[in-house]
Amino acid sequence: MSVNYLQSYLESLHQSYANINEGEVANYIPELMKANPQWFGIALITVDGHVYQVGDSRQSFTIQSISKAITYGIALEDNGIEAVLNKVDVEPSGEAFNSISLEPDTGRPRNPMINAGAIATVSLVRGDSPDEKFYRMLKCYERYLGRTVSIDEDVYHSEKSTGHRNRAIAYLLRNSNIIERDTDEVLDVYFKQCSILVTCRDLAMIGVTLANNGVNPITGVRALNSHYVPKVLSVMSSCGMYDYSGAWVYEVGMPAKSGVGGGIVAVLPGQFGLAVFSPKLDERGNSSRGIAACKKISADFGLHMFRTGRSTASSVIHASYTAANVPSKRNRNIEQTQLLAELGHEAAVLELQGELIFASTEIVICEVLKLAEHANYLILDFTRAITISDGADNMLAGLIQSVSTQGKTVILTGIWDKYEMVRRIKKAIGHTDEMPLLKCNDIDSALEWCEDQLLSEKACAVSEAPLAKQNYLTGFTVEEFEILESMLEQRVYKEGTYLCKEGDPGDYLFFILSGQVSVTVPLSHRRHGRISTISAGSAFGEMAMLDRGKRSADVIADQNVVCLVLDYNRLEIDTSSLGMSIRWKLVTNIGRELTRKLRQATLEIKSLRT
Ligand code: GLN
């Protein structure tokens, strides 16, 4: 297999940046001095779960300050935004990580990414005992990392026995009632959280989980409520790199957090998590190689979060067509087909794709309003819409409301996995049960429903059709019709039973007198794709008459079905001139119908490509 460009890029970056030797391994926690200064790992994980890693990406080290971001998320989940803000502000301090940066009057720490704020944040984690608090933290790490974690006991004891400055900070916080309980208990949990063992790959996993709206993209497990993800990323981007935060955002342009263990995690929301590990720190306590590598990667790939390559959101429209060009897969009789060719433009389909955010949803609004000038039925398909932002669903709800008040019918399809959007739209619109709005599974059933409405408006709906109305029997003389009729055998199928299965021998032509069947093919994941629906007045099984091949799909009764079946073998043995004429007319009619279908398919392909 050829080498992945991104992997070789990271390998050569790793090789050249391994020469950077500036900085010192942290020494104020004695145990940290044991780190090998040459350790150097880089890991990048995309929101699609692709992992790239080089160097010492599997070497464990203590997470240190990076834990502050995780704990801040837990505190928000446990207490809500307001209660947390009451105790810890979100202003960059512009000072070192261990500075005593407290608001003069309240004693509130400046932000949760410096020690003072982080110690206060630990006290906000729910739990009756320090052990319970820490247990809950570990459980949270498991959700971020997809594995269990433990702490480095030596680093923990080393910091606990020397962390006097943090103790002093905790006492100040206790004094101003920012911490409301025993400082030793809070500090113990703080020292433990700093000693959690992670690898560079783990940090990238934390990063990508935040990039992926709080869900670990590999395990699918949610680690942080999506509501709080932007809050955690905000403090990371304004305060995550201590007194280097401003310059970091300016240059690298990604929310990030560093720790004195030598780790840095950076997040590009919606795209990836990036982590670099190398223990030599600059004078601000950030990994020297880490900063250099992140700067380079950001510059080489144009990753600054404020940089946007997007100049139009119009790619949100995957396809736009009407039932005139792309009708439903339901077989209709000649009269209905002709009527629908004239009326089909009244049912329009808009297939959406990608991200529905403010700008792309605005395009959808404009497009729907344009279509609504001619169409009375509007089908919006979300099958390919991957994300729908909170604001976008409000915009869509508003759109549906205004279009509906003009007397138009809106139908949403492909929404089976869009629970949140459906919930909000239902809430905004109310009384959805009375509308077809959310009732159709896919575009085809929505189109079929619209066509049925159009036909019944013109009193052209049929539920039963005598044999004489069959398309394949046009041009038959009375005599020919009677002979054919005498060859037919009546069959009745109950709703839900199969008329034939894929692979069965194709010996019969089925004329449907009443009811309806669906032609389906099995797809992956036990799903079925509907190829067409055939109802009273139409027939199926005709391809086998021409090639005597096997059945190419399953046919299942959607309702109780009455049909007349023609055994091809029986028809073939009748070599009289009447028998020959019957066969000739049948073949001609079938040929004409197949040609019509082929022309229709060509038209569809054309409409879907433009
Ligand atoms: N445990 C360290 C401390 O409190 C964490 C500091 C850091 O990583 N910047 O000193």
XYZ file of N, CA, C and O and ligand atoms in Angstrom, residues 28-29 32 63-68 97-98 113 115 119 159 166 190-191 194-195 242 257-261 284-285, ligand 1:
122
model
N 10.205 21.689 39.341
C 9.654 22.088 40.646
C 8.841 20.968 41.278
O 8.567 20.975 42.467
N 8.450 19.984 40.462
C 7.915 18.746 41.037
C 9.041 17.728 40.827
O 9.312 17.338 39.682
N 9.089 14.854 38.249
C 8.990 15.147 36.805
C 10.367 15.209 36.146
O 10.492 15.043 34.942
N -0.611 13.977 32.952
C -1.399 14.943 32.181
C -1.210 16.383 32.669
O -1.304 17.321 31.908
N -0.965 16.538 33.967
C -0.788 17.860 34.596
C -1.943 18.813 34.233
O -3.080 18.449 34.317
N -1.588 20.008 33.797
C -2.615 21.044 33.643
C -3.677 20.760 32.585
O -4.715 21.418 32.568
N -3.397 19.811 31.687
C -4.397 19.533 30.643
C -5.674 19.001 31.301
O -6.778 19.177 30.797
N -5.498 18.411 32.505
C -6.661 17.906 33.243
C -7.640 19.037 33.584
O -8.833 18.789 33.800
N -7.127 20.271 33.616
C -7.996 21.392 34.005
C -9.182 21.553 33.043
O -10.281 21.928 33.454
N 1.090 30.122 35.114
C 0.071 29.141 35.517
C -0.126 29.071 37.023
O -1.201 28.775 37.516
N 0.979 29.342 37.779
C 0.864 29.209 39.225
C 0.708 30.563 39.911
O 0.955 30.710 41.102
N -8.102 27.738 33.856
C -6.945 27.074 33.241
C -5.645 27.347 33.996
O -4.600 26.805 33.669
N -3.730 27.479 37.910
C -3.883 26.627 39.101
C -5.004 27.096 40.023
O -5.804 26.279 40.486
N -8.053 24.659 40.931
C -8.291 24.122 42.276
C -9.736 24.433 42.692
O -10.444 23.573 43.231
N 4.366 15.642 44.127
C 3.732 16.963 44.081
C 3.033 17.264 45.403
O 3.072 18.391 45.898
N 0.572 25.704 45.758
C -0.828 25.359 45.486
C -1.635 25.331 46.784
O -2.809 25.705 46.817
N -6.952 17.463 43.353
C -6.230 18.235 42.327
C -4.893 17.568 41.987
O -4.551 17.386 40.819
N -4.119 17.196 43.024
C -2.816 16.557 42.766
C -3.008 15.234 42.023
O -2.223 14.882 41.153
N -3.771 15.796 38.345
C -2.566 16.194 37.593
C -1.667 14.994 37.308
O -0.861 15.020 36.385
N -1.801 13.931 38.112
C -0.915 12.762 37.979
C -1.519 11.660 37.122
O -0.954 10.557 37.042
N -1.588 29.560 29.251
C -1.110 30.501 30.289
C -0.844 31.877 29.694
O -1.642 32.352 28.884
N -4.508 23.298 25.219
C -4.152 23.265 26.642
C -2.822 22.565 26.760
O -2.580 21.552 26.100
N -1.953 23.126 27.624
C -0.663 22.460 27.823
C -0.509 22.068 29.280
O -1.271 22.514 30.145
N 0.452 21.211 29.534
C 0.740 20.773 30.900
C 2.232 20.695 31.095
O 2.973 20.495 30.121
N 2.667 20.809 32.368
C 4.117 20.794 32.600
C 4.731 19.396 32.444
O 5.949 19.251 32.491
N 3.890 18.404 32.213
C 4.422 17.073 31.888
C 5.004 17.062 30.479
O 5.666 16.103 30.077
N 7.537 29.680 29.976
C 6.132 29.802 30.412
C 5.529 28.468 30.822
O 4.363 28.395 31.184
N 6.301 27.404 30.687
C 5.795 26.091 31.098
C 5.129 25.325 29.971
O 4.432 24.348 30.203
N 0.399 19.955 38.853
C 0.927 21.153 38.300
C 0.865 22.294 39.295
O -0.137 22.553 39.868
C 0.192 21.508 37.041
C 0.741 22.749 36.420
C 0.811 22.714 34.940
O 0.790 21.699 34.277
N 0.992 23.875 34.373
O 1.849 22.945 39.534
